Backbone atoms as SQL, in Angstrom:
CREATE TABLE atoms (id INTEGER PRIMARY KEY, chain TEXT, resi INTEGER, resn TEXT, atom TEXT, x REAL, y REAL, z REAL);
INSERT INTO atoms VALUES
  (1, 'A', 1, 'VAL', 'N', 102.415, 99.307, 86.993),
  (2, 'A', 1, 'VAL', 'CA', 103.327, 100.329, 87.245),
  (3, 'A', 1, 'VAL', 'C', 102.593, 101.194, 86.181),
  (4, 'A', 2, 'CYS', 'N', 102.238, 102.689, 86.604),
  (5, 'A', 2, 'CYS', 'CA', 100.590, 103.129, 85.449),
  (6, 'A', 2, 'CYS', 'C', 101.089, 104.774, 85.977),
  (7, 'A', 3, 'PRO', 'N', 100.589, 105.919, 85.841),
  (8, 'A', 3, 'PRO', 'CA', 100.884, 107.080, 84.973),
  (9, 'A', 3, 'PRO', 'C', 100.869, 107.286, 86.595),
  (10, 'A', 4, 'THR', 'N', 100.702, 108.940, 87.282),
  (11, 'A', 4, 'THR', 'CA', 100.515, 108.827, 89.298),
  (12, 'A', 4, 'THR', 'C', 99.162, 108.778, 89.001),
  (13, 'A', 5, 'SER', 'N', 98.597, 109.642, 87.965),
  (14, 'A', 5, 'SER', 'CA', 96.998, 110.498, 87.736),
  (15, 'A', 5, 'SER', 'C', 96.812, 108.989, 88.124),
  (16, 'A', 6, 'VAL', 'N', 97.223, 108.128, 88.397),
  (17, 'A', 6, 'VAL', 'CA', 95.325, 106.764, 88.200),
  (18, 'A', 6, 'VAL', 'C', 96.010, 105.396, 89.000),
  (19, 'A', 7, 'THR', 'N', 96.770, 106.023, 89.960),
  (20, 'A', 7, 'THR', 'CA', 97.499, 105.039, 90.617),
  (21, 'A', 7, 'THR', 'C', 96.288, 105.038, 91.846),
  (22, 'A', 8, 'SER', 'N', 95.306, 105.774, 92.325),
  (23, 'A', 8, 'SER', 'CA', 93.536, 105.287, 93.521),
  (24, 'A', 8, 'SER', 'C', 92.877, 104.756, 92.819),
  (25, 'A', 9, 'ASN', 'N', 92.909, 105.061, 91.825),
  (26, 'A', 9, 'ASN', 'CA', 92.061, 104.411, 90.478),
  (27, 'A', 9, 'ASN', 'C', 92.182, 102.137, 90.669),
  (28, 'A', 10, 'TRP', 'N', 93.778, 102.930, 90.316),
  (29, 'A', 10, 'TRP', 'CA', 94.336, 101.058, 90.017),
  (30, 'A', 10, 'TRP', 'C', 93.789, 100.104, 91.938),
  (31, 'A', 11, 'PHE', 'N', 94.201, 101.259, 92.654),
  (32, 'A', 11, 'PHE', 'CA', 93.669, 101.114, 94.238),
  (33, 'A', 11, 'PHE', 'C', 92.625, 100.779, 94.083),
  (34, 'A', 12, 'ARG', 'N', 91.504, 101.614, 94.221),
  (35, 'A', 12, 'ARG', 'CA', 90.189, 100.746, 94.867),
  (36, 'A', 12, 'ARG', 'C', 90.398, 99.824, 93.314),
  (37, 'A', 13, 'GLU', 'N', 90.331, 99.220, 92.126),
  (38, 'A', 13, 'GLU', 'CA', 90.008, 98.400, 91.417),
  (39, 'A', 13, 'GLU', 'C', 90.266, 97.473, 91.326),
  (40, 'A', 14, 'CYS', 'N', 91.444, 97.145, 92.429),
  (41, 'A', 14, 'CYS', 'CA', 92.152, 96.011, 93.045),
  (42, 'A', 14, 'CYS', 'C', 91.811, 95.794, 94.023),
  (43, 'A', 15, 'LYS', 'N', 90.796, 96.358, 94.762),
  (44, 'A', 15, 'LYS', 'CA', 90.350, 95.945, 95.995),
  (45, 'A', 15, 'LYS', 'C', 88.548, 95.133, 95.291),
  (46, 'A', 16, 'HIS', 'N', 88.503, 95.856, 94.882),
  (47, 'A', 16, 'HIS', 'CA', 87.178, 95.510, 94.684),
  (48, 'A', 16, 'HIS', 'C', 87.342, 94.359, 93.590),
  (49, 'A', 17, 'PHE', 'N', 88.380, 94.265, 92.454),
  (50, 'A', 17, 'PHE', 'CA', 87.915, 92.901, 92.412),
  (51, 'A', 17, 'PHE', 'C', 89.487, 90.902, 92.843),
  (52, 'A', 18, 'PHE', 'N', 90.899, 92.001, 93.517),
  (53, 'A', 18, 'PHE', 'CA', 91.108, 90.977, 93.671),
  (54, 'A', 18, 'PHE', 'C', 91.071, 90.069, 94.908),
  (55, 'A', 19, 'ASP', 'N', 89.836, 90.008, 95.699),
  (56, 'A', 19, 'ASP', 'CA', 89.586, 89.675, 96.650),
  (57, 'A', 19, 'ASP', 'C', 90.735, 88.810, 97.540),
  (58, 'A', 20, 'GLY', 'N', 91.184, 89.076, 98.366),
  (59, 'A', 20, 'GLY', 'CA', 91.876, 87.973, 99.331),
  (60, 'A', 20, 'GLY', 'C', 93.994, 89.014, 98.894),
  (61, 'A', 21, 'PHE', 'N', 93.385, 89.846, 98.291),
  (62, 'A', 21, 'PHE', 'CA', 94.432, 90.867, 97.634),
  (63, 'A', 21, 'PHE', 'C', 94.696, 91.398, 98.392),
  (64, 'A', 22, 'ILE', 'N', 95.772, 92.044, 99.141),
  (65, 'A', 22, 'ILE', 'CA', 96.406, 93.940, 99.684),
  (66, 'A', 22, 'ILE', 'C', 96.945, 94.210, 98.757),
  (67, 'A', 23, 'PRO', 'N', 96.501, 95.698, 98.004),
  (68, 'A', 23, 'PRO', 'CA', 97.004, 96.469, 97.034),
  (69, 'A', 23, 'PRO', 'C', 97.631, 97.124, 97.717),
  (70, 'A', 24, 'HIS', 'N', 99.478, 97.846, 97.893),
  (71, 'A', 24, 'HIS', 'CA', 99.579, 98.999, 98.777),
  (72, 'A', 24, 'HIS', 'C', 99.664, 99.320, 97.481),
  (73, 'A', 25, 'ILE', 'N', 100.439, 101.076, 97.701),
  (74, 'A', 25, 'ILE', 'CA', 100.538, 101.948, 97.062),
  (75, 'A', 25, 'ILE', 'C', 102.181, 101.904, 96.900),
  (76, 'A', 26, 'TYR', 'N', 102.559, 102.181, 96.202),
  (77, 'A', 26, 'TYR', 'CA', 104.507, 102.355, 96.532),
  (78, 'A', 26, 'TYR', 'C', 104.684, 103.419, 96.188),
  (79, 'A', 27, 'GLN', 'N', 104.425, 105.572, 96.836),
  (80, 'A', 27, 'GLN', 'CA', 103.817, 106.653, 95.992),
  (81, 'A', 27, 'GLN', 'C', 104.618, 107.554, 97.129),
  (82, 'A', 28, 'GLY', 'N', 104.595, 108.575, 96.705),
  (83, 'A', 28, 'GLY', 'CA', 105.505, 109.261, 98.065),
  (84, 'A', 28, 'GLY', 'C', 105.685, 109.608, 99.400),
  (85, 'A', 29, 'THR', 'N', 105.336, 109.137, 100.486),
  (86, 'A', 29, 'THR', 'CA', 105.648, 109.722, 102.172),
  (87, 'A', 29, 'THR', 'C', 105.660, 107.591, 102.091),
  (88, 'A', 30, 'ASN', 'N', 104.035, 107.067, 101.647),
  (89, 'A', 30, 'ASN', 'CA', 103.849, 105.976, 101.544),
  (90, 'A', 30, 'ASN', 'C', 105.489, 104.759, 101.538),
  (91, 'A', 31, 'ARG', 'N', 105.813, 104.860, 100.742),
  (92, 'A', 31, 'ARG', 'CA', 107.279, 104.873, 99.991),
  (93, 'A', 31, 'ARG', 'C', 107.868, 103.501, 101.138),
  (94, 'A', 32, 'GLU', 'N', 108.176, 104.937, 102.277),
  (95, 'A', 32, 'GLU', 'CA', 109.437, 104.685, 103.584),
  (96, 'A', 32, 'GLU', 'C', 108.108, 103.356, 104.161),
  (97, 'A', 33, 'ALA', 'N', 106.870, 103.583, 105.172),
  (98, 'A', 33, 'ALA', 'CA', 106.228, 101.950, 105.048),
  (99, 'A', 33, 'ALA', 'C', 106.175, 100.725, 104.589),
  (100, 'A', 34, 'VAL', 'N', 106.503, 101.090, 103.138),
  (101, 'A', 34, 'VAL', 'CA', 106.191, 100.016, 102.215),
  (102, 'A', 34, 'VAL', 'C', 107.336, 98.879, 102.489),
  (103, 'A', 35, 'LEU', 'N', 108.241, 100.115, 102.235),
  (104, 'A', 35, 'LEU', 'CA', 109.407, 99.306, 102.300),
  (105, 'A', 35, 'LEU', 'C', 109.819, 98.633, 103.863),
  (106, 'A', 36, 'ARG', 'N', 109.501, 98.836, 104.435),
  (107, 'A', 36, 'ARG', 'CA', 109.416, 97.762, 105.445),
  (108, 'A', 36, 'ARG', 'C', 108.756, 96.957, 105.470),
  (109, 'A', 37, 'ARG', 'N', 107.579, 96.800, 104.933),
  (110, 'A', 37, 'ARG', 'CA', 106.271, 95.305, 104.534),
  (111, 'A', 37, 'ARG', 'C', 107.474, 94.670, 103.933),
  (112, 'A', 38, 'MET', 'N', 108.727, 95.429, 102.715),
  (113, 'A', 38, 'MET', 'CA', 109.090, 94.477, 101.384),
  (114, 'A', 38, 'MET', 'C', 109.144, 92.913, 101.842),
  (115, 'A', 39, 'GLY', 'N', 109.402, 92.410, 103.911),
  (116, 'A', 39, 'GLY', 'CA', 110.482, 91.321, 103.725),
  (117, 'A', 39, 'GLY', 'C', 108.826, 90.649, 104.687),
  (118, 'A', 40, 'GLN', 'N', 107.322, 90.882, 104.157),
  (119, 'A', 40, 'GLN', 'CA', 106.147, 90.177, 104.983),
  (120, 'A', 40, 'GLN', 'C', 105.813, 89.534, 102.983),
  (121, 'A', 41, 'PRO', 'N', 104.523, 88.719, 103.316),
  (122, 'A', 41, 'PRO', 'CA', 103.735, 89.332, 102.080),
  (123, 'A', 41, 'PRO', 'C', 103.810, 90.299, 101.287),
  (124, 'A', 42, 'ILE', 'N', 103.901, 90.648, 100.225),
  (125, 'A', 42, 'ILE', 'CA', 103.048, 92.210, 99.809),
  (126, 'A', 42, 'ILE', 'C', 102.271, 91.136, 98.452),
  (127, 'A', 43, 'ASN', 'N', 101.326, 91.579, 98.304),
  (128, 'A', 43, 'ASN', 'CA', 100.241, 90.722, 96.962),
  (129, 'A', 43, 'ASN', 'C', 100.602, 91.517, 96.149),
  (130, 'A', 44, 'LEU', 'N', 100.581, 92.695, 96.016),
  (131, 'A', 44, 'LEU', 'CA', 100.067, 93.464, 94.783),
  (132, 'A', 44, 'LEU', 'C', 100.300, 94.608, 95.302),
  (133, 'A', 45, 'LEU', 'N', 101.188, 95.734, 94.228),
  (134, 'A', 45, 'LEU', 'CA', 101.995, 97.125, 94.598),
  (135, 'A', 45, 'LEU', 'C', 101.925, 97.373, 93.515),
  (136, 'A', 46, 'ILE', 'N', 101.294, 99.250, 93.617),
  (137, 'A', 46, 'ILE', 'CA', 101.329, 99.506, 93.049),
  (138, 'A', 46, 'ILE', 'C', 101.486, 101.387, 92.572),
  (139, 'A', 47, 'THR', 'N', 103.108, 101.403, 91.768),
  (140, 'A', 47, 'THR', 'CA', 103.303, 102.276, 92.071),
  (141, 'A', 47, 'THR', 'C', 103.463, 103.565, 90.406),
  (142, 'A', 48, 'SER', 'N', 104.276, 104.271, 89.875),
  (143, 'A', 48, 'SER', 'CA', 104.092, 105.032, 88.449),
  (144, 'A', 48, 'SER', 'C', 105.234, 104.709, 88.629),
  (145, 'A', 49, 'TYR', 'N', 105.772, 105.729, 87.304),
  (146, 'A', 49, 'TYR', 'CA', 107.130, 104.868, 86.321),
  (147, 'A', 49, 'TYR', 'C', 107.980, 105.793, 87.403),
  (148, 'A', 50, 'GLY', 'N', 107.166, 107.221, 87.576),
  (149, 'A', 50, 'GLY', 'CA', 109.069, 108.280, 87.816),
  (150, 'A', 50, 'GLY', 'C', 108.800, 107.294, 89.115),
  (151, 'A', 51, 'VAL', 'N', 108.227, 107.249, 90.430),
  (152, 'A', 51, 'VAL', 'CA', 109.333, 106.155, 90.974),
  (153, 'A', 51, 'VAL', 'C', 109.883, 105.005, 90.302),
  (154, 'A', 52, 'ALA', 'N', 108.776, 104.503, 90.097),
  (155, 'A', 52, 'ALA', 'CA', 109.926, 102.705, 89.506),
  (156, 'A', 52, 'ALA', 'C', 111.157, 103.292, 88.727),
  (157, 'A', 53, 'ALA', 'N', 111.338, 104.828, 88.253),
  (158, 'A', 53, 'ALA', 'CA', 112.189, 104.452, 87.228),
  (159, 'A', 53, 'ALA', 'C', 113.455, 105.185, 88.498),
  (160, 'A', 54, 'ASN', 'N', 112.861, 106.425, 89.841),
  (161, 'A', 54, 'ASN', 'CA', 113.634, 106.337, 91.015),
  (162, 'A', 54, 'ASN', 'C', 114.283, 105.563, 91.334),
  (163, 'A', 55, 'ASP', 'N', 113.336, 104.318, 91.898),
  (164, 'A', 55, 'ASP', 'CA', 113.927, 103.956, 92.942),
  (165, 'A', 55, 'ASP', 'C', 113.989, 101.871, 92.340),
  (166, 'A', 56, 'ALA', 'N', 114.762, 101.979, 91.574),
  (167, 'A', 56, 'ALA', 'CA', 115.110, 100.518, 90.304),
  (168, 'A', 56, 'ALA', 'C', 115.379, 100.266, 91.484),
  (169, 'A', 57, 'ASP', 'N', 116.553, 100.564, 92.331),
  (170, 'A', 57, 'ASP', 'CA', 117.609, 99.307, 93.201),
  (171, 'A', 57, 'ASP', 'C', 117.054, 98.440, 93.756),
  (172, 'A', 58, 'VAL', 'N', 115.710, 100.064, 94.096),
  (173, 'A', 58, 'VAL', 'CA', 114.997, 98.613, 95.834),
  (174, 'A', 58, 'VAL', 'C', 114.461, 97.656, 94.786),
  (175, 'A', 59, 'LEU', 'N', 113.896, 98.487, 93.944),
  (176, 'A', 59, 'LEU', 'CA', 112.025, 97.588, 93.420),
  (177, 'A', 59, 'LEU', 'C', 113.155, 96.021, 92.749),
  (178, 'A', 60, 'SER', 'N', 114.559, 96.414, 92.042),
  (179, 'A', 60, 'SER', 'CA', 114.604, 94.857, 91.618),
  (180, 'A', 60, 'SER', 'C', 114.952, 94.114, 92.411),
  (181, 'A', 61, 'ALA', 'N', 115.587, 94.905, 93.602),
  (182, 'A', 61, 'ALA', 'CA', 115.762, 92.910, 94.357),
  (183, 'A', 61, 'ALA', 'C', 115.099, 92.273, 94.622),
  (184, 'A', 62, 'VAL', 'N', 113.565, 92.913, 94.952),
  (185, 'A', 62, 'VAL', 'CA', 112.683, 91.713, 95.109),
  (186, 'A', 62, 'VAL', 'C', 112.352, 90.517, 93.781),
  (187, 'A', 63, 'PRO', 'N', 112.217, 89.845, 94.311),
  (188, 'A', 63, 'PRO', 'CA', 111.757, 88.914, 93.417),
  (189, 'A', 63, 'PRO', 'C', 110.230, 88.930, 92.879),
  (190, 'A', 64, 'TRP', 'N', 109.794, 89.277, 91.349),
  (191, 'A', 64, 'TRP', 'CA', 108.279, 90.217, 91.070),
  (192, 'A', 64, 'TRP', 'C', 108.059, 88.254, 89.924),
  (193, 'A', 65, 'ASP', 'N', 106.769, 88.789, 90.446),
  (194, 'A', 65, 'ASP', 'CA', 106.205, 87.213, 90.355),
  (195, 'A', 65, 'ASP', 'C', 105.384, 87.723, 88.399),
  (196, 'A', 66, 'TYR', 'N', 104.541, 88.838, 88.612),
  (197, 'A', 66, 'TYR', 'CA', 104.142, 89.157, 87.160),
  (198, 'A', 66, 'TYR', 'C', 104.733, 90.949, 87.100),
  (199, 'A', 67, 'LEU', 'N', 104.747, 91.495, 86.378),
  (200, 'A', 67, 'LEU', 'CA', 104.863, 93.030, 86.107),
  (201, 'A', 67, 'LEU', 'C', 104.053, 93.468, 85.392),
  (202, 'A', 68, 'VAL', 'N', 102.961, 94.544, 85.678),
  (203, 'A', 68, 'VAL', 'CA', 101.670, 94.604, 84.699),
  (204, 'A', 68, 'VAL', 'C', 101.572, 96.721, 84.961),
  (205, 'A', 69, 'VAL', 'N', 101.578, 96.647, 83.097),
  (206, 'A', 69, 'VAL', 'CA', 101.753, 98.237, 82.394),
  (207, 'A', 69, 'VAL', 'C', 100.669, 98.153, 82.128),
  (208, 'A', 70, 'ASP', 'N', 99.965, 99.542, 82.584),
  (209, 'A', 70, 'ASP', 'CA', 99.181, 100.334, 82.554),
  (210, 'A', 70, 'ASP', 'C', 99.951, 101.621, 81.411),
  (211, 'A', 71, 'GLU', 'N', 99.072, 101.614, 80.448),
  (212, 'A', 71, 'GLU', 'CA', 99.608, 102.266, 79.714),
  (213, 'A', 71, 'GLU', 'C', 101.064, 102.717, 78.970),
  (214, 'A', 72, 'GLY', 'N', 101.778, 101.520, 78.882),
  (215, 'A', 72, 'GLY', 'CA', 102.458, 100.383, 77.505),
  (216, 'A', 72, 'GLY', 'C', 103.474, 101.815, 77.370),
  (217, 'A', 73, 'HIS', 'N', 102.566, 102.660, 76.065),
  (218, 'A', 73, 'HIS', 'CA', 103.662, 102.901, 75.442),
  (219, 'A', 73, 'HIS', 'C', 104.965, 104.360, 76.469),
  (220, 'A', 74, 'TYR', 'N', 104.169, 104.732, 77.414),
  (221, 'A', 74, 'TYR', 'CA', 105.055, 105.264, 78.224),
  (222, 'A', 74, 'TYR', 'C', 106.789, 105.214, 78.054),
  (223, 'A', 75, 'LEU', 'N', 106.800, 103.414, 78.351),
  (224, 'A', 75, 'LEU', 'CA', 107.556, 102.786, 78.900),
  (225, 'A', 75, 'LEU', 'C', 108.989, 103.194, 76.889),
  (226, 'A', 76, 'LYS', 'N', 109.704, 104.456, 77.522),
  (227, 'A', 76, 'LYS', 'CA', 110.668, 104.651, 76.120),
  (228, 'A', 76, 'LYS', 'C', 111.219, 103.588, 75.917),
  (229, 'A', 77, 'ASN', 'N', 112.492, 103.431, 77.627),
  (230, 'A', 77, 'ASN', 'CA', 113.944, 102.820, 76.868),
  (231, 'A', 77, 'ASN', 'C', 113.946, 101.697, 78.617),
  (232, 'A', 78, 'PRO', 'N', 114.629, 101.040, 79.033),
  (233, 'A', 78, 'PRO', 'CA', 114.567, 100.208, 79.921),
  (234, 'A', 78, 'PRO', 'C', 114.850, 100.772, 81.011);
């Protein structure tokens, strides 16, 4: 989870450094396509704080192994 302005940077860096992992950006109109893939393995999902808050019901139903928060000082409440 990161600020919207850096989602594409995280995508590029993850593709570069995490060999074998396929990152997906869950943002904007792409959300529906990613949701359709939720039944299949998704190694890495990148989204913004706003989208994570808006889609908390959908995202909280997924059994995540890790949550990485960029600029965690943006977190003000659960």
